[in-house]
Coordinates of C-alpha atoms and ligand atoms in Angstrom, one line a residue:
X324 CA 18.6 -12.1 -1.3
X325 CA 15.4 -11.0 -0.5
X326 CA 15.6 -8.6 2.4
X327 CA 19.3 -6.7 2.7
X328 CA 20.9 -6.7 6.5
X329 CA 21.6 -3.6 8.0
X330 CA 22.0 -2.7 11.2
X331 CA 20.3 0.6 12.6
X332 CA 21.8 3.2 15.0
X333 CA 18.7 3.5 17.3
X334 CA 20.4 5.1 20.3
X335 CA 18.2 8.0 21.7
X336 CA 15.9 7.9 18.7
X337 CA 12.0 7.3 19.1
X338 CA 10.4 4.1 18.3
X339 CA 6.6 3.6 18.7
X340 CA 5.7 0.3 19.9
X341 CA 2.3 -1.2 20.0
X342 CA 0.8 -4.0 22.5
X343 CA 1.6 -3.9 26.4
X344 CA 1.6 -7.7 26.6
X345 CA 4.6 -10.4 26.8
X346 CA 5.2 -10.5 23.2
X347 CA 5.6 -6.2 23.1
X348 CA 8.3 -7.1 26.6
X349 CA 10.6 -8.9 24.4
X350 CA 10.6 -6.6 21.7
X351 CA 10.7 -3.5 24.6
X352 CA 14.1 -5.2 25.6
X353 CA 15.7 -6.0 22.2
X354 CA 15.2 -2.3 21.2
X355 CA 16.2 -0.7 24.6
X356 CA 19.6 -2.7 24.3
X357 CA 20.2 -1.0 21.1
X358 CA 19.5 2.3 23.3
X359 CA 15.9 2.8 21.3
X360 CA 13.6 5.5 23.3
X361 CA 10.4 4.2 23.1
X362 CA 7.0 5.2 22.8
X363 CA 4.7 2.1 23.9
X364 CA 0.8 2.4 23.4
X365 CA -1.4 -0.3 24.2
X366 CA -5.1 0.2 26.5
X367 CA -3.6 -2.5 29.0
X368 CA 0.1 -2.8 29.9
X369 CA 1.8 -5.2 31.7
X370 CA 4.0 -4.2 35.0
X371 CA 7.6 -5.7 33.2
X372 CA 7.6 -3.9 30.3
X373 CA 6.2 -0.5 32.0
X374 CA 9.0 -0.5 34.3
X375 CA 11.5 -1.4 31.4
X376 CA 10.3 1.4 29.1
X377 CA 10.3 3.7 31.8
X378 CA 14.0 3.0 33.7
X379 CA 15.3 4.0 30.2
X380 CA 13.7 6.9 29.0
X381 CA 10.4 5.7 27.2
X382 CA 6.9 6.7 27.6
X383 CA 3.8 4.7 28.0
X384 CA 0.7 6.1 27.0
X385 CA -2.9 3.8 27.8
X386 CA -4.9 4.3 25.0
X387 CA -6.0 3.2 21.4
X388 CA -3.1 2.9 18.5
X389 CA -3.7 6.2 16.3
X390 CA -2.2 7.4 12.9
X391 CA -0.5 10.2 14.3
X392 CA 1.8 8.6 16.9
X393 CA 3.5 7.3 13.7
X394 CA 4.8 11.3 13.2
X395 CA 8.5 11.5 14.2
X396 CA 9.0 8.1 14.9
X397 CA 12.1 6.0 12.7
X398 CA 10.7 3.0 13.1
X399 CA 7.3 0.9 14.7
X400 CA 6.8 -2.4 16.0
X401 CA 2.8 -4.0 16.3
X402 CA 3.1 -6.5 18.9
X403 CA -1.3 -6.9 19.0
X404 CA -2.6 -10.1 18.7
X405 CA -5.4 -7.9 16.9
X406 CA -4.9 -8.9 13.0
X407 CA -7.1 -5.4 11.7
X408 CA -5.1 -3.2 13.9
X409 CA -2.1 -4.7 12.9
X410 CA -2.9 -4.4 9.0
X411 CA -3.9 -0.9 9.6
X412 CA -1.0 0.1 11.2
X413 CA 1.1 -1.7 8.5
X414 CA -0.5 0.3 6.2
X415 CA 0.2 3.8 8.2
X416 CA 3.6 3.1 8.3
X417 CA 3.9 2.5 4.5
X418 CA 2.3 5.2 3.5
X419 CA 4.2 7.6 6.0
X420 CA 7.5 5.8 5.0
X421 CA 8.0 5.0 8.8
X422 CA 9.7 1.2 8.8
X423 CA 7.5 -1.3 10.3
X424 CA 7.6 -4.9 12.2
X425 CA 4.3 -6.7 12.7
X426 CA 5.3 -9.9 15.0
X427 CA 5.0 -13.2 13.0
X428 CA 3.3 -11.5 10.2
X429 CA 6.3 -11.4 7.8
X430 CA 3.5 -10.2 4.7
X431 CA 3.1 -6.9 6.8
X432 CA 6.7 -5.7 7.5
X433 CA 8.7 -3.6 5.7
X434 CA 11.8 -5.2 7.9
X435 CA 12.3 -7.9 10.0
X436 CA 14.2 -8.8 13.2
X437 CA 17.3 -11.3 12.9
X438 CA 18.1 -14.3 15.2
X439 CA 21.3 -12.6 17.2
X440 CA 24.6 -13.3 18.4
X441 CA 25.8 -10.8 20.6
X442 CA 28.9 -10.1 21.3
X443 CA 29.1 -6.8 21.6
X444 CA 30.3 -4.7 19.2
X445 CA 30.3 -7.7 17.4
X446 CA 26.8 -8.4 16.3
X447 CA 26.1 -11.3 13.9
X448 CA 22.3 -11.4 12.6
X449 CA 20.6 -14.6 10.7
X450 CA 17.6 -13.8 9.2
X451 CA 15.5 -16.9 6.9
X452 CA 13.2 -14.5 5.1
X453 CA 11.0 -15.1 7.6
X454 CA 10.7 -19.1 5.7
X455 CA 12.1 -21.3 8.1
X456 CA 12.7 -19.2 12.0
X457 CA 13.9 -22.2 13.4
X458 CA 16.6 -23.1 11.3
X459 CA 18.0 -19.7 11.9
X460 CA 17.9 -20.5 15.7
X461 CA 19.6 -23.6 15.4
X462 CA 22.0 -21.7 13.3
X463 CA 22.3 -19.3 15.8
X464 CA 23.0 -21.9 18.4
X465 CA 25.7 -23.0 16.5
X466 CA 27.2 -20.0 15.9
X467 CA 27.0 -19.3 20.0
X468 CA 29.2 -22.0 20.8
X469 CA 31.8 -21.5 17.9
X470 CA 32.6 -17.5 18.5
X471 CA 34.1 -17.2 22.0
X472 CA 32.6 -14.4 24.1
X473 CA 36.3 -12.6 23.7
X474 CA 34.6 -11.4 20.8
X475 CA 33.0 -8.8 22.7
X476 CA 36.7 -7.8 24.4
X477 CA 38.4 -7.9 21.2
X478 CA 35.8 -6.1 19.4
X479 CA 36.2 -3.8 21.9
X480 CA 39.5 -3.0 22.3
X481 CA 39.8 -2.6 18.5
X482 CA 37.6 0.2 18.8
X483 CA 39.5 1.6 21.3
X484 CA 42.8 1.8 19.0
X485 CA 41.2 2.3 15.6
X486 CA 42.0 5.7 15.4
X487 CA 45.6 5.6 16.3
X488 CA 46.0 3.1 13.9
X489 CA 44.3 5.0 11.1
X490 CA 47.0 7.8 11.9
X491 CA 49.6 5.2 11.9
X492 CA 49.4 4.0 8.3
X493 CA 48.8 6.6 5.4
X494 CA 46.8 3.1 2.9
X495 CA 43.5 1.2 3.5
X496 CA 45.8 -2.1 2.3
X497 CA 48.9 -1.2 5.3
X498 CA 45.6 -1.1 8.2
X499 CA 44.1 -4.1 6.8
X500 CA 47.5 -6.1 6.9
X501 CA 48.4 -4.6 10.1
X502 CA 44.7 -5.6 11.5
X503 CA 44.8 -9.3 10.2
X504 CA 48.2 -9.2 11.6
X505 CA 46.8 -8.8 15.2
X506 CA 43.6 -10.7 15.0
X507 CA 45.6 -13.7 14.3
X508 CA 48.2 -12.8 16.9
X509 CA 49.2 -12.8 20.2
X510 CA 46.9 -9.8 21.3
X511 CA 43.9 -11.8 20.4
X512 CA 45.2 -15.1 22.3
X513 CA 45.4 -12.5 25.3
X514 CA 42.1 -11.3 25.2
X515 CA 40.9 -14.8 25.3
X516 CA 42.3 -15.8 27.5
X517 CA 40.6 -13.1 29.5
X518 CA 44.2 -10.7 30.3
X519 CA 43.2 -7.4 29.0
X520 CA 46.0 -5.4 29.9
X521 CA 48.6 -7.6 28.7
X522 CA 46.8 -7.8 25.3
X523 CA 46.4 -3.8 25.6
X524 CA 49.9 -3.4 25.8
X525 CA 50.9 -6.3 23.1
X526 CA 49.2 -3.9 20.7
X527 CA 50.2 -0.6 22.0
X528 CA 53.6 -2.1 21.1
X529 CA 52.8 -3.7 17.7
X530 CA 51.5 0.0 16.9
X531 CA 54.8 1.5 17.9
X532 CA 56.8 -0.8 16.1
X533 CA 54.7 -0.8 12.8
X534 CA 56.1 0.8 9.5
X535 CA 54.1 3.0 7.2
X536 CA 55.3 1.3 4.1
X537 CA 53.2 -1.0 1.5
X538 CA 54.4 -4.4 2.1
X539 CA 54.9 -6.6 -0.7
X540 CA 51.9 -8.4 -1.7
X541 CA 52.2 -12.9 -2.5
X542 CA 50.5 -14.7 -5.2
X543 CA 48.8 -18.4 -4.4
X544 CA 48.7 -20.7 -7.5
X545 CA 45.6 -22.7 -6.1
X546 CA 44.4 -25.6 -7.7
X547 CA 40.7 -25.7 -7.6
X548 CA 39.8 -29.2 -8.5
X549 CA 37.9 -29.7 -12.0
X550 CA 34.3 -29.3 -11.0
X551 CA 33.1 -30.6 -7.5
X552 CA 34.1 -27.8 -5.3
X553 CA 34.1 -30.3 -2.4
X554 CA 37.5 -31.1 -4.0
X555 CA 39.3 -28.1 -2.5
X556 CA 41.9 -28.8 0.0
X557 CA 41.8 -27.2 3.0
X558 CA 45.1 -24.9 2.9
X559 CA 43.1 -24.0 -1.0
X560 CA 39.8 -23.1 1.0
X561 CA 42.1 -20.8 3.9
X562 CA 44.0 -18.7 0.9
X563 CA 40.7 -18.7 -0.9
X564 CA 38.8 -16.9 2.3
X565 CA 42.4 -14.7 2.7
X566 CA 42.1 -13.4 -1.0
X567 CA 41.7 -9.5 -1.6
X568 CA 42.3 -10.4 -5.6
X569 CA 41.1 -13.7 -6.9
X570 CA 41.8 -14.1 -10.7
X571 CA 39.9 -17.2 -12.1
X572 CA 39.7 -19.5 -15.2
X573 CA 36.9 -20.8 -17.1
X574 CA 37.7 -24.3 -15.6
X575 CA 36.9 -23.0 -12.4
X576 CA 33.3 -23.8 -11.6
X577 CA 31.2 -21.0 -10.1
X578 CA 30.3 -22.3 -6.6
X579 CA 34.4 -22.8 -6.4
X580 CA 34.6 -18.7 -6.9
X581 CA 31.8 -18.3 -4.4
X582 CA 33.9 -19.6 -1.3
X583 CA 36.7 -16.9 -2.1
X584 CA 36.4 -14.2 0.5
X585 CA 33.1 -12.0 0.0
X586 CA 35.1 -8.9 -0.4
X587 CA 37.7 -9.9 -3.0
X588 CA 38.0 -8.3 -5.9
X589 CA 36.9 -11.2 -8.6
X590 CA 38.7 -10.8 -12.0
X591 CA 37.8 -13.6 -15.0
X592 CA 40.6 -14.4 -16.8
X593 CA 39.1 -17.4 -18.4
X594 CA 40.3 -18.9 -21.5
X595 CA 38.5 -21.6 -23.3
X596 CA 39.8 -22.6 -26.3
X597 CA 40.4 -20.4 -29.7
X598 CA 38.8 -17.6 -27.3
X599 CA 41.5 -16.4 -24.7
X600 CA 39.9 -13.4 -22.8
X601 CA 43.5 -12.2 -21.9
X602 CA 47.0 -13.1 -23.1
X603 CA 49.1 -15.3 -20.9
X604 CA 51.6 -12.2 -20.6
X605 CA 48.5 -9.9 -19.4
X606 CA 47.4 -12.3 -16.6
X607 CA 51.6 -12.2 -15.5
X608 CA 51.7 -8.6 -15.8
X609 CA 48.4 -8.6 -13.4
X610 CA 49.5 -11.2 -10.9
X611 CA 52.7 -8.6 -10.2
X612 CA 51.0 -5.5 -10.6
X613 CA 48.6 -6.2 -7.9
X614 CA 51.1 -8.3 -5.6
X615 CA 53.1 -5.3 -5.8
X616 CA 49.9 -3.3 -4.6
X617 CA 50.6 -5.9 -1.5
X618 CA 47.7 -7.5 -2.2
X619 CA 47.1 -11.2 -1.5
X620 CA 46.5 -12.7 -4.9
X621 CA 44.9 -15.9 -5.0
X622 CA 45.3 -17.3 -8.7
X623 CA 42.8 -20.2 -9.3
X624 CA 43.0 -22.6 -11.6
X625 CA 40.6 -25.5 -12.7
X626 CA 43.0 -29.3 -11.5
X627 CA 46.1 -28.8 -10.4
X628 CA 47.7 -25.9 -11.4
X629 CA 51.3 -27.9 -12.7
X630 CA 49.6 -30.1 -15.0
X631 CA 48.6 -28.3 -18.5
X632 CA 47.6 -25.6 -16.4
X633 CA 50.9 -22.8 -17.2
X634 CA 51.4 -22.4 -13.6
X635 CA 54.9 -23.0 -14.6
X636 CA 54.4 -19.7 -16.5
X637 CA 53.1 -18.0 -14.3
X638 CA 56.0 -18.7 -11.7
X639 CA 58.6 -17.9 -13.8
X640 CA 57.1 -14.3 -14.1
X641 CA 56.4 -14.1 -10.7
X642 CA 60.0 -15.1 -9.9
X643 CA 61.7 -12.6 -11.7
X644 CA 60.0 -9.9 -10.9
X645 CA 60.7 -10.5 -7.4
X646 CA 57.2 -11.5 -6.0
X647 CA 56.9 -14.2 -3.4
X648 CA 54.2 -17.1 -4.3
X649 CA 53.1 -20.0 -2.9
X650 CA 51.6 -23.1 -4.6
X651 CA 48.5 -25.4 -3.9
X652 CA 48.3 -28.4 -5.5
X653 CA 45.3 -29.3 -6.9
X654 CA 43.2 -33.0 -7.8
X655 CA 43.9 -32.7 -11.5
X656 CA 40.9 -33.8 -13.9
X657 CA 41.9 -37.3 -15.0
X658 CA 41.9 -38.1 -11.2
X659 CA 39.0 -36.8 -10.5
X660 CA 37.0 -37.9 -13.4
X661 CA 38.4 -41.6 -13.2
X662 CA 37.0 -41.3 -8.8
X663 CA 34.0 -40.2 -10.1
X664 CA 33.3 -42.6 -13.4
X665 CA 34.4 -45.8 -11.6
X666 CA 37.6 -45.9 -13.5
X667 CA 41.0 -46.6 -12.1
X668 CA 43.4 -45.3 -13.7
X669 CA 45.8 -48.5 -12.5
X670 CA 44.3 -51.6 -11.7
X671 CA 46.8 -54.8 -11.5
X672 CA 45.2 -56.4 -14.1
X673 CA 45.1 -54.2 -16.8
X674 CA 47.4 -51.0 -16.4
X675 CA 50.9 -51.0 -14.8
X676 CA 51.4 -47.2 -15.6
X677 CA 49.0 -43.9 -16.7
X678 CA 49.9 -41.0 -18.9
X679 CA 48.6 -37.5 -19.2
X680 CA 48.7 -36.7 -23.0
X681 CA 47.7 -32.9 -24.5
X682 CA 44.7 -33.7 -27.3
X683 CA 45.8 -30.3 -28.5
X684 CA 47.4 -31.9 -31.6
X685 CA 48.2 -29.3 -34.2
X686 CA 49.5 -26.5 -31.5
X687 CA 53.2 -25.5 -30.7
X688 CA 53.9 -28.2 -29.6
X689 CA 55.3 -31.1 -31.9
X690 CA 52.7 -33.5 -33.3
X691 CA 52.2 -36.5 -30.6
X692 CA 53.9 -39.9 -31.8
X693 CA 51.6 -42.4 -31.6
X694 CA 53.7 -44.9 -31.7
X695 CA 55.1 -44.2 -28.2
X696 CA 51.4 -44.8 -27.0
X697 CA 50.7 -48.2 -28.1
X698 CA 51.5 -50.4 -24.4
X699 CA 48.4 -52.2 -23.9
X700 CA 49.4 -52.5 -20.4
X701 CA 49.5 -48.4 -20.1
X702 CA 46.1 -46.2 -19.7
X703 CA 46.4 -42.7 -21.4
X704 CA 44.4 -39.9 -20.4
X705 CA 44.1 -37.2 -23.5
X706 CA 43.6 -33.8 -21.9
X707 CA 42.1 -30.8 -23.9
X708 CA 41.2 -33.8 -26.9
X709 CA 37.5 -33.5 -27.5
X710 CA 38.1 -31.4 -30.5
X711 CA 40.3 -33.5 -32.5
X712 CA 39.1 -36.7 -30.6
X713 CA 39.0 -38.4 -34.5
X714 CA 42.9 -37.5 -35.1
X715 CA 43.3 -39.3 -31.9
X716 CA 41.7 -42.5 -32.2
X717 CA 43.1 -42.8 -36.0
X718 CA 46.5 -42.1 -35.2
X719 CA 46.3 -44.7 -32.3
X720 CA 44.8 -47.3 -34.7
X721 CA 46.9 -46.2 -37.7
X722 CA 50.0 -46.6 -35.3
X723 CA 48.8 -50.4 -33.9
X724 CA 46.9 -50.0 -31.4
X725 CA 43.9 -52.3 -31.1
X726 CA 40.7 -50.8 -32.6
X727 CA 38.8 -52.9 -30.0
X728 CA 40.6 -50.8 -27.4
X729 CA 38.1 -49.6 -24.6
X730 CA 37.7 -46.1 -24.5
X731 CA 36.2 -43.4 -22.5
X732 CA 34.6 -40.1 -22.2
X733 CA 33.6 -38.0 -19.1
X734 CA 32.5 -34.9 -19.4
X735 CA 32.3 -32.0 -17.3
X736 CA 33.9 -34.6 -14.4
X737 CA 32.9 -34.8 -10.8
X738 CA 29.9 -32.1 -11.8
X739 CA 26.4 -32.2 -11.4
X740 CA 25.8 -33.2 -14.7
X741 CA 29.0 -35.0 -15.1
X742 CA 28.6 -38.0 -18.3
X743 CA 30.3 -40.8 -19.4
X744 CA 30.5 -42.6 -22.7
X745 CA 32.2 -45.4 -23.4
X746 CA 33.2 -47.1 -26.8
X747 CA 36.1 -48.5 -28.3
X748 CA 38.7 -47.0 -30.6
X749 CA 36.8 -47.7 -33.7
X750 CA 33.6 -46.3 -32.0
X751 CA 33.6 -43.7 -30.4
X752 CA 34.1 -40.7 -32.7
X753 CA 30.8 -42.1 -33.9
X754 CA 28.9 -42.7 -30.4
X755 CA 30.4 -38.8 -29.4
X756 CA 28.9 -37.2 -32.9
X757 CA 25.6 -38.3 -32.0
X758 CA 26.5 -37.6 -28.1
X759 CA 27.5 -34.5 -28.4
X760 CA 29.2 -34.6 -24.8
X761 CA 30.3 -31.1 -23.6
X762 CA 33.6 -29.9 -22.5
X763 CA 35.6 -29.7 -20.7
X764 CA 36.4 -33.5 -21.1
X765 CA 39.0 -36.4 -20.7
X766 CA 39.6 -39.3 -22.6
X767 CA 40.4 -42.3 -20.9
X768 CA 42.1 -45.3 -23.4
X769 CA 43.1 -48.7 -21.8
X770 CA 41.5 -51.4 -20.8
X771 CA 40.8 -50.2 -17.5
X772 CA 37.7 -48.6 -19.0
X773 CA 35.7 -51.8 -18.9
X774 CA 35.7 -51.6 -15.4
X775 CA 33.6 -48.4 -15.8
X776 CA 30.1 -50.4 -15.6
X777 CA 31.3 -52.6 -12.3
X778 CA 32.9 -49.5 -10.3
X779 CA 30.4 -46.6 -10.9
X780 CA 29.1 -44.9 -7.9
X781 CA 28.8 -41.0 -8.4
X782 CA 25.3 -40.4 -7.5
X783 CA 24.6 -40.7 -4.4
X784 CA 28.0 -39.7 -3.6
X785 CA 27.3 -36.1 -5.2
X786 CA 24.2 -35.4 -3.1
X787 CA 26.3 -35.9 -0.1
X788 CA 28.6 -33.7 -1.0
X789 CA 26.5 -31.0 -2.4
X790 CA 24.5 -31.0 1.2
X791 CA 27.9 -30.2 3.1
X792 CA 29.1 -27.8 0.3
X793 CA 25.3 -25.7 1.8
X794 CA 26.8 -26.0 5.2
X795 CA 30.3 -24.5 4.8
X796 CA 28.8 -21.8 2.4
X797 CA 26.5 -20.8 5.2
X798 CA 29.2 -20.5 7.6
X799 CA 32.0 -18.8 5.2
X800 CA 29.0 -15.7 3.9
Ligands
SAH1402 N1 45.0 -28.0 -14.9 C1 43.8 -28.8 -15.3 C2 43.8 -29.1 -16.8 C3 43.7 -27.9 -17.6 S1 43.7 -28.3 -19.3 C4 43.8 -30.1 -14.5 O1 44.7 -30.4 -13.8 O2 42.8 -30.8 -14.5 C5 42.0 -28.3 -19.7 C6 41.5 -29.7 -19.9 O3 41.3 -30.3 -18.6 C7 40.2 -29.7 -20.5 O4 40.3 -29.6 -21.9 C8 39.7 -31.1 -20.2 O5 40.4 -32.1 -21.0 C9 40.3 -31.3 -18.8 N2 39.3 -31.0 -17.7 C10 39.3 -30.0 -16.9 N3 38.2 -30.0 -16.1 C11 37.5 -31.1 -16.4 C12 36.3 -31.7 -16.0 N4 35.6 -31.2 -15.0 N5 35.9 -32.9 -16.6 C13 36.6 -33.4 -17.6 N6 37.7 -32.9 -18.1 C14 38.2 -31.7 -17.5

């Protein structure tokens, strides 16, 4: 980020401003609707922005821009069109701390001035660094047309009952709920549909009636998809922006975390293999603990979260200790990565049936049987196999399968630097030692593998995506 929004109290407090001509006007009215008294120096000044200064409160002075007009003041704007007057009183203002805004000369500000929405109290501001002003116009255009001018009445009457409902409820978490309650509610539809006092009373009511006790919290086993955060469902992306705790895996890539809301508390839990950052029991014991807080915990899981991914587990927990959930499936990585390869996992002429298989041979669980894997006409997708990817293709070939059996690796699916290999049973514990393909990975065996080279597509598909991923990141921040 490289300037930090904030927005500045300026009512009754003195402001110098610089220039008497139309571009000074604009600035004269931005800063008198934030209540700004200003001080305006110029030699010349134009009618407008005389009479604009003067109706509320400000000063004009006809004269030459000097050092100590700076003294007092919490902030200057140079509106000149003279480029040594402006630099000089850039440089004033720096040295006397005094924040200053040279117009269209980002290199000599110490802050600049935001495109605006107003909707009073509601203020949004959209600021490009100064880089690219038009974008954040059009931005801001946008932005007019999708917040309805209620805002402003809703905003307001919000104000209006903040304290009461601070008295109301004795935790931070019970005012929150109680808010998110209402802004989704009824009162809101009343204010925009312009009936103020029937909202007014809604609320008044919804206060009355409110309890004073921490409600219990709910837990949303999300699915995140495996890489391509464009993969999200919409009811994941809604919980995601709803989140005050969001505990994530490894699996979960980060531009994924990013579209959780901005003030959730973010907690890795990640576990990759032979290196588990915290016990399956400890990540149970937090989804309660904090859903008991009443906290909305979004748990988010690389895939979907019911295959290999312990959601199960976590349910179970969840269940007995009396906490409500919800869960969002997810596209699960052998989907994703056969989309994204060109591979189908069924095709009529080679595979009448697919099978998710754990790779994760020497575990708990009982060693695989081969021999149940051996239908030509079946494609198996080996989860969490990269590691013993050997053990693998010599059980399948010491079991009967064919050794000329096509086979596949993607890695790191549906990413941006998502890779295939492909080989045969014989081959490709061979062609992935000199690969070296990262995880996460699948393995794809079957014959519908060949169709890899025919069906592949991902490029161009992936810059798409990423472009709109930009778009709904800008409007979720
Ligand atoms: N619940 C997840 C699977 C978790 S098990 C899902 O439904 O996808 C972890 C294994 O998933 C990894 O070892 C790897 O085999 C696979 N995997 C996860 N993300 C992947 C990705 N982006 N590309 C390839 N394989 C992936």
């Amino acid at each position: 980020m490289e300037y930090l929004p904030l927005f500045f109290d300026l009512k009754n407090r003195p402001v110098l401003l610089v220039g008497g001509g139309d571009v000074a006007l604009r600035k004269a009215r931005l800063l008198t609707r934030a209540g700004a008294l200003i001080h305006l120096i110029a030699p010349e000044v134009c009618e407008e922005v005389k009479m604009l200064v003067e109706q509320k409160g400000g000063q004009i002075e006809l004269g030459k821009y000097r050092k100590s007009l700076l003294q007092g003041r919490v902030l200057v704007v140079a509106a000149t069109d003279n480029q040594s007057l402006n630099e000089s009183i850039s440089f004033d203002a720096r040295s006397a701390n005094v924040p200053v805004n040279v117009v269209d000369s980002p290199a000599l500000c110490t802050f600049i001035f935001p495109a605006i929405v107003d909707r009073s109290p509601i203020v949004v501001g959209i600021s490009s660094a100064g880089k690219a002003p038009v974008l954040a116009r059009n931005l801001r255009a946008r932005l007019e047309t999708l917040i309805p001018q209620g805002y402003a009445d809703l905003g307001a009457l919000v104000g209006r009952f903040r304290q009461q409902v601070k008295q109301k409820f004795s935790t931070v978490d019970g005012r929150r709920l109680f808010w998110e309650k209402i802004l989704s509610g009824p009162v809101a539809e009343k204010v925009f549909a312009e009936q103020q006092d029937e909202a007014e009373q809604l609320l008044r009511s919804a206060i009355e009636a409110a309890e004073d006790k921490s409600p219990m919290g709910e837990v949303y086993l999300v699915g995140a998809g495996p890489g391509d955060p464009e993969l999200l469902t919409f009811k994941a992306l809604r919980l995601m922006q709803q989140a005050d705790v969001v505990l994530y895996d490894a699996l979960v890539s980060p531009e994924v975390v990013d579209l959780c809301r901005r003030d959730a508390d973010l907690i890795y839990v990640g576990k990759r293999r032979d290196q588990h950052t915290l016990s399956q029991e400890g990540i149970n014991e937090l989804l309660v603990k904090h859903a008991k807080q009443g906290k909305r915990v979004v748990r988010l899981k690389g895939g979907d979260p019911f295959i290999f991914g312990r959601g199960g587990e976590e349910l179970q927990a969840l269940s007995e200790q009396g906490v409500p959930f919800q869960v969002v499936p997810g596209i699960t990585a052998a989907s994703a990565c056969s989309s994204y390869s060109g591979i189908p996992l069924t095709h009529r002429d080679y595979a009448q049936s697919v099978r998710f298989v754990t790779g994760q041979l020497k575990s708990r669980q009982a060693e695989l049987d081969f021999s149940d894997l051996l239908a030509t006409n079946e494609t198996l997708v080996f989860y969490m196999g990269l590691h013993t990817l050997p053990d693998i293709s010599a059980g399948l070939m010491g079991a009967g399968r064919s050794a000329s059996t096509p086979v596949a690796i993607v890695s790191r699916g549906t990413c941006k630097d998502q890779r295939v290999l492909t080989g045969t049973l014989s081959t490709i514990s061979d062609l992935q030692e000199s690969a070296q393909l990262p995880a996460p990975s699948i393995i794809i065996v079957g014959e519908v593998v060949k169709l890899h080279s025919e069906l592949t597509w991902f490029g161009e598909v992936h810059q798409e995506a990423n472009h709109a991923l930009e778009q709904v990141q800008q409007l979720s921040a």
